[in-house]
JSON list of C-alpha atoms in Angstrom, two decimals:
[
{"chain": "A", "resi": 1, "resn": "GLN", "atom": "CA", "xyz": [28.11, -13.69, -5.34]},
{"chain": "A", "resi": 2, "resn": "VAL", "atom": "CA", "xyz": [27.24, -10.50, -7.23]},
{"chain": "A", "resi": 3, "resn": "GLN", "atom": "CA", "xyz": [27.33, -7.36, -5.13]},
{"chain": "A", "resi": 4, "resn": "LEU", "atom": "CA", "xyz": [25.91, -3.93, -5.83]},
{"chain": "A", "resi": 5, "resn": "VAL", "atom": "CA", "xyz": [27.73, -1.43, -3.65]},
{"chain": "A", "resi": 6, "resn": "GLU", "atom": "CA", "xyz": [25.72, 1.59, -2.58]},
{"chain": "A", "resi": 7, "resn": "SER", "atom": "CA", "xyz": [26.90, 4.87, -1.12]},
{"chain": "A", "resi": 8, "resn": "GLY", "atom": "CA", "xyz": [25.70, 8.40, -0.47]},
{"chain": "A", "resi": 9, "resn": "GLY", "atom": "CA", "xyz": [23.09, 7.93, 2.22]},
{"chain": "A", "resi": 10, "resn": "GLY", "atom": "CA", "xyz": [23.00, 9.95, 5.37]},
{"chain": "A", "resi": 11, "resn": "LEU", "atom": "CA", "xyz": [21.08, 12.40, 7.50]},
{"chain": "A", "resi": 12, "resn": "VAL", "atom": "CA", "xyz": [19.90, 15.62, 5.92]},
{"chain": "A", "resi": 13, "resn": "GLN", "atom": "CA", "xyz": [17.59, 18.46, 6.87]},
{"chain": "A", "resi": 14, "resn": "ALA", "atom": "CA", "xyz": [14.29, 18.83, 5.07]},
{"chain": "A", "resi": 15, "resn": "GLY", "atom": "CA", "xyz": [14.79, 20.71, 1.83]},
{"chain": "A", "resi": 16, "resn": "GLY", "atom": "CA", "xyz": [18.32, 19.44, 1.45]},
{"chain": "A", "resi": 17, "resn": "SER", "atom": "CA", "xyz": [19.88, 17.17, -1.13]},
{"chain": "A", "resi": 18, "resn": "LEU", "atom": "CA", "xyz": [21.69, 13.86, -1.35]},
{"chain": "A", "resi": 19, "resn": "THR", "atom": "CA", "xyz": [23.05, 11.83, -4.22]},
{"chain": "A", "resi": 20, "resn": "LEU", "atom": "CA", "xyz": [23.11, 8.05, -4.04]},
{"chain": "A", "resi": 21, "resn": "SER", "atom": "CA", "xyz": [25.29, 5.85, -6.18]},
{"chain": "A", "resi": 22, "resn": "CYS", "atom": "CA", "xyz": [25.39, 2.13, -6.80]},
{"chain": "A", "resi": 23, "resn": "ALA", "atom": "CA", "xyz": [27.93, 0.12, -8.76]},
{"chain": "A", "resi": 24, "resn": "ALA", "atom": "CA", "xyz": [28.41, -3.55, -9.48]},
{"chain": "A", "resi": 25, "resn": "SER", "atom": "CA", "xyz": [31.43, -5.06, -7.77]},
{"chain": "A", "resi": 26, "resn": "ARG", "atom": "CA", "xyz": [32.33, -6.92, -10.96]},
{"chain": "A", "resi": 27, "resn": "TRP", "atom": "CA", "xyz": [31.16, -7.39, -14.53]},
{"chain": "A", "resi": 28, "resn": "ILE", "atom": "CA", "xyz": [27.78, -9.07, -14.41]},
{"chain": "A", "resi": 29, "resn": "GLY", "atom": "CA", "xyz": [26.63, -8.89, -18.02]},
{"chain": "A", "resi": 30, "resn": "ARG", "atom": "CA", "xyz": [24.70, -6.55, -20.24]},
{"chain": "A", "resi": 31, "resn": "ILE", "atom": "CA", "xyz": [22.36, -4.49, -18.09]},
{"chain": "A", "resi": 32, "resn": "ASN", "atom": "CA", "xyz": [18.84, -3.67, -19.13]},
{"chain": "A", "resi": 33, "resn": "VAL", "atom": "CA", "xyz": [17.15, -1.76, -16.32]},
{"chain": "A", "resi": 34, "resn": "MET", "atom": "CA", "xyz": [18.73, -0.08, -13.31]},
{"chain": "A", "resi": 35, "resn": "GLY", "atom": "CA", "xyz": [16.70, 1.42, -10.54]},
{"chain": "A", "resi": 36, "resn": "TRP", "atom": "CA", "xyz": [16.14, 2.52, -7.00]},
{"chain": "A", "resi": 37, "resn": "TYR", "atom": "CA", "xyz": [13.62, 1.27, -4.51]},
{"chain": "A", "resi": 38, "resn": "ARG", "atom": "CA", "xyz": [13.06, 2.29, -0.92]},
{"chain": "A", "resi": 39, "resn": "GLN", "atom": "CA", "xyz": [11.57, 0.85, 2.23]},
{"chain": "A", "resi": 40, "resn": "PRO", "atom": "CA", "xyz": [10.28, 3.35, 4.80]},
{"chain": "A", "resi": 41, "resn": "PRO", "atom": "CA", "xyz": [10.18, 2.13, 8.40]},
{"chain": "A", "resi": 42, "resn": "GLY", "atom": "CA", "xyz": [7.23, -0.19, 8.89]},
{"chain": "A", "resi": 43, "resn": "LYS", "atom": "CA", "xyz": [6.38, -0.18, 5.19]},
{"chain": "A", "resi": 44, "resn": "GLN", "atom": "CA", "xyz": [7.01, -2.50, 2.27]},
{"chain": "A", "resi": 45, "resn": "ARG", "atom": "CA", "xyz": [9.57, -1.80, -0.40]},
{"chain": "A", "resi": 46, "resn": "GLU", "atom": "CA", "xyz": [8.40, 0.55, -3.13]},
{"chain": "A", "resi": 47, "resn": "LEU", "atom": "CA", "xyz": [9.61, 1.83, -6.46]},
{"chain": "A", "resi": 48, "resn": "VAL", "atom": "CA", "xyz": [11.45, 5.15, -6.56]},
{"chain": "A", "resi": 49, "resn": "ALA", "atom": "CA", "xyz": [12.76, 5.30, -10.13]},
{"chain": "A", "resi": 50, "resn": "THR", "atom": "CA", "xyz": [14.13, 3.15, -12.92]},
{"chain": "A", "resi": 51, "resn": "ILE", "atom": "CA", "xyz": [16.19, 3.85, -16.01]},
{"chain": "A", "resi": 52, "resn": "ALA", "atom": "CA", "xyz": [16.43, 1.53, -18.98]},
{"chain": "A", "resi": 53, "resn": "SER", "atom": "CA", "xyz": [19.33, 0.98, -21.34]},
{"chain": "A", "resi": 54, "resn": "ASP", "atom": "CA", "xyz": [17.86, 3.43, -23.83]},
{"chain": "A", "resi": 55, "resn": "GLY", "atom": "CA", "xyz": [17.70, 6.15, -21.18]},
{"chain": "A", "resi": 56, "resn": "SER", "atom": "CA", "xyz": [13.98, 6.05, -20.62]},
{"chain": "A", "resi": 57, "resn": "THR", "atom": "CA", "xyz": [12.96, 6.66, -17.02]},
{"chain": "A", "resi": 58, "resn": "ASN", "atom": "CA", "xyz": [10.11, 5.83, -14.72]},
{"chain": "A", "resi": 59, "resn": "TYR", "atom": "CA", "xyz": [9.44, 7.67, -11.46]},
{"chain": "A", "resi": 60, "resn": "ALA", "atom": "CA", "xyz": [7.12, 7.14, -8.57]},
{"chain": "A", "resi": 61, "resn": "ASP", "atom": "CA", "xyz": [4.48, 9.85, -8.36]},
{"chain": "A", "resi": 62, "resn": "SER", "atom": "CA", "xyz": [5.61, 10.89, -4.90]},
{"chain": "A", "resi": 63, "resn": "ILE", "atom": "CA", "xyz": [9.07, 12.00, -6.03]},
{"chain": "A", "resi": 64, "resn": "THR", "atom": "CA", "xyz": [8.46, 13.32, -9.53]},
{"chain": "A", "resi": 65, "resn": "ASP", "atom": "CA", "xyz": [10.37, 16.55, -10.21]},
{"chain": "A", "resi": 66, "resn": "ARG", "atom": "CA", "xyz": [12.46, 16.14, -7.05]},
{"chain": "A", "resi": 67, "resn": "PHE", "atom": "CA", "xyz": [14.61, 13.11, -7.84]},
{"chain": "A", "resi": 68, "resn": "THR", "atom": "CA", "xyz": [16.65, 12.37, -10.93]},
{"chain": "A", "resi": 69, "resn": "ILE", "atom": "CA", "xyz": [17.95, 8.95, -11.89]},
{"chain": "A", "resi": 70, "resn": "SER", "atom": "CA", "xyz": [20.94, 8.55, -14.20]},
{"chain": "A", "resi": 71, "resn": "ARG", "atom": "CA", "xyz": [23.41, 5.86, -15.20]},
{"chain": "A", "resi": 72, "resn": "ASP", "atom": "CA", "xyz": [26.96, 5.39, -16.38]},
{"chain": "A", "resi": 73, "resn": "ASN", "atom": "CA", "xyz": [27.02, 2.36, -18.63]},
{"chain": "A", "resi": 74, "resn": "ILE", "atom": "CA", "xyz": [30.81, 2.15, -18.71]},
{"chain": "A", "resi": 75, "resn": "LYS", "atom": "CA", "xyz": [31.05, 1.83, -14.94]},
{"chain": "A", "resi": 76, "resn": "ASN", "atom": "CA", "xyz": [27.73, 0.02, -14.54]},
{"chain": "A", "resi": 77, "resn": "THR", "atom": "CA", "xyz": [26.74, 2.66, -12.03]},
{"chain": "A", "resi": 78, "resn": "VAL", "atom": "CA", "xyz": [23.34, 4.13, -11.28]},
{"chain": "A", "resi": 79, "resn": "TYR", "atom": "CA", "xyz": [22.78, 7.40, -9.45]},
{"chain": "A", "resi": 80, "resn": "LEU", "atom": "CA", "xyz": [19.87, 9.00, -7.70]},
{"chain": "A", "resi": 81, "resn": "GLN", "atom": "CA", "xyz": [20.03, 12.75, -7.19]},
{"chain": "A", "resi": 82, "resn": "MET", "atom": "CA", "xyz": [17.56, 13.70, -4.50]},
{"chain": "A", "resi": 83, "resn": "ASN", "atom": "CA", "xyz": [16.55, 17.32, -4.04]},
{"chain": "A", "resi": 84, "resn": "SER", "atom": "CA", "xyz": [13.98, 19.04, -1.85]},
{"chain": "A", "resi": 85, "resn": "LEU", "atom": "CA", "xyz": [13.99, 16.11, 0.51]},
{"chain": "A", "resi": 86, "resn": "LYS", "atom": "CA", "xyz": [11.06, 15.62, 2.84]},
{"chain": "A", "resi": 87, "resn": "PRO", "atom": "CA", "xyz": [10.76, 13.68, 6.10]},
{"chain": "A", "resi": 88, "resn": "GLU", "atom": "CA", "xyz": [8.56, 11.16, 4.30]},
{"chain": "A", "resi": 89, "resn": "ASP", "atom": "CA", "xyz": [11.53, 10.32, 2.08]},
{"chain": "A", "resi": 90, "resn": "THR", "atom": "CA", "xyz": [13.18, 8.71, 5.08]},
{"chain": "A", "resi": 91, "resn": "ALA", "atom": "CA", "xyz": [13.82, 5.08, 4.17]},
{"chain": "A", "resi": 92, "resn": "VAL", "atom": "CA", "xyz": [16.40, 2.49, 3.34]},
{"chain": "A", "resi": 93, "resn": "TYR", "atom": "CA", "xyz": [17.18, 2.89, -0.34]},
{"chain": "A", "resi": 94, "resn": "TYR", "atom": "CA", "xyz": [18.10, -0.14, -2.44]},
{"chain": "A", "resi": 95, "resn": "CYS", "atom": "CA", "xyz": [19.54, -0.20, -5.93]},
{"chain": "A", "resi": 96, "resn": "ASN", "atom": "CA", "xyz": [18.44, -2.81, -8.40]},
{"chain": "A", "resi": 97, "resn": "VAL", "atom": "CA", "xyz": [19.93, -4.13, -11.63]},
{"chain": "A", "resi": 98, "resn": "ARG", "atom": "CA", "xyz": [18.24, -6.38, -14.15]},
{"chain": "A", "resi": 99, "resn": "LEU", "atom": "CA", "xyz": [20.22, -7.98, -16.95]},
{"chain": "A", "resi": 100, "resn": "ARG", "atom": "CA", "xyz": [19.34, -8.38, -20.58]},
{"chain": "A", "resi": 101, "resn": "TYR", "atom": "CA", "xyz": [18.49, -11.80, -21.96]},
{"chain": "A", "resi": 102, "resn": "SER", "atom": "CA", "xyz": [18.61, -13.72, -18.69]},
{"chain": "A", "resi": 103, "resn": "GLN", "atom": "CA", "xyz": [16.52, -11.19, -16.75]},
{"chain": "A", "resi": 104, "resn": "ASN", "atom": "CA", "xyz": [18.65, -11.95, -13.71]},
{"chain": "A", "resi": 105, "resn": "GLU", "atom": "CA", "xyz": [18.07, -9.41, -10.97]},
{"chain": "A", "resi": 106, "resn": "PHE", "atom": "CA", "xyz": [20.44, -8.12, -8.30]},
{"chain": "A", "resi": 107, "resn": "TRP", "atom": "CA", "xyz": [20.00, -5.89, -5.26]},
{"chain": "A", "resi": 108, "resn": "GLY", "atom": "CA", "xyz": [22.27, -3.58, -3.34]},
{"chain": "A", "resi": 109, "resn": "GLN", "atom": "CA", "xyz": [22.78, -3.80, 0.40]},
{"chain": "A", "resi": 110, "resn": "GLY", "atom": "CA", "xyz": [20.68, -0.72, 1.12]},
{"chain": "A", "resi": 111, "resn": "THR", "atom": "CA", "xyz": [21.68, 2.71, 2.32]},
{"chain": "A", "resi": 112, "resn": "GLN", "atom": "CA", "xyz": [19.85, 4.71, 4.96]},
{"chain": "A", "resi": 113, "resn": "VAL", "atom": "CA", "xyz": [18.46, 8.13, 4.11]},
{"chain": "A", "resi": 114, "resn": "THR", "atom": "CA", "xyz": [17.06, 10.10, 7.02]},
{"chain": "A", "resi": 115, "resn": "VAL", "atom": "CA", "xyz": [15.41, 13.48, 6.53]},
{"chain": "A", "resi": 116, "resn": "SER", "atom": "CA", "xyz": [14.78, 15.64, 9.57]},
{"chain": "A", "resi": 117, "resn": "SER", "atom": "CA", "xyz": [12.10, 18.30, 9.75]}
]
């Protein structure tokens, strides 16, 4: 079973910062898109940001200019730098990887981010 291992979540005061990371537990193939999604309490999962193999990025409107997604292709790792955090950013954050060719998709286990006011 493929595993994406996430880390970096925690509790932070509003206005603070956190950086999430997610790495594949083993080689899984050539990766196309890597991204982050989140699920606030009582809400459905939503897009946060994605980054493609060419470096192009896509961000949700709610976090534009506060979060930055990046990737390390050697380590198959994706990062999410989160600045100016707000209470509404509180959610379980999930990383996502989609492979080239097969379009197989994999999800991380989720990491909790809690932002206090």
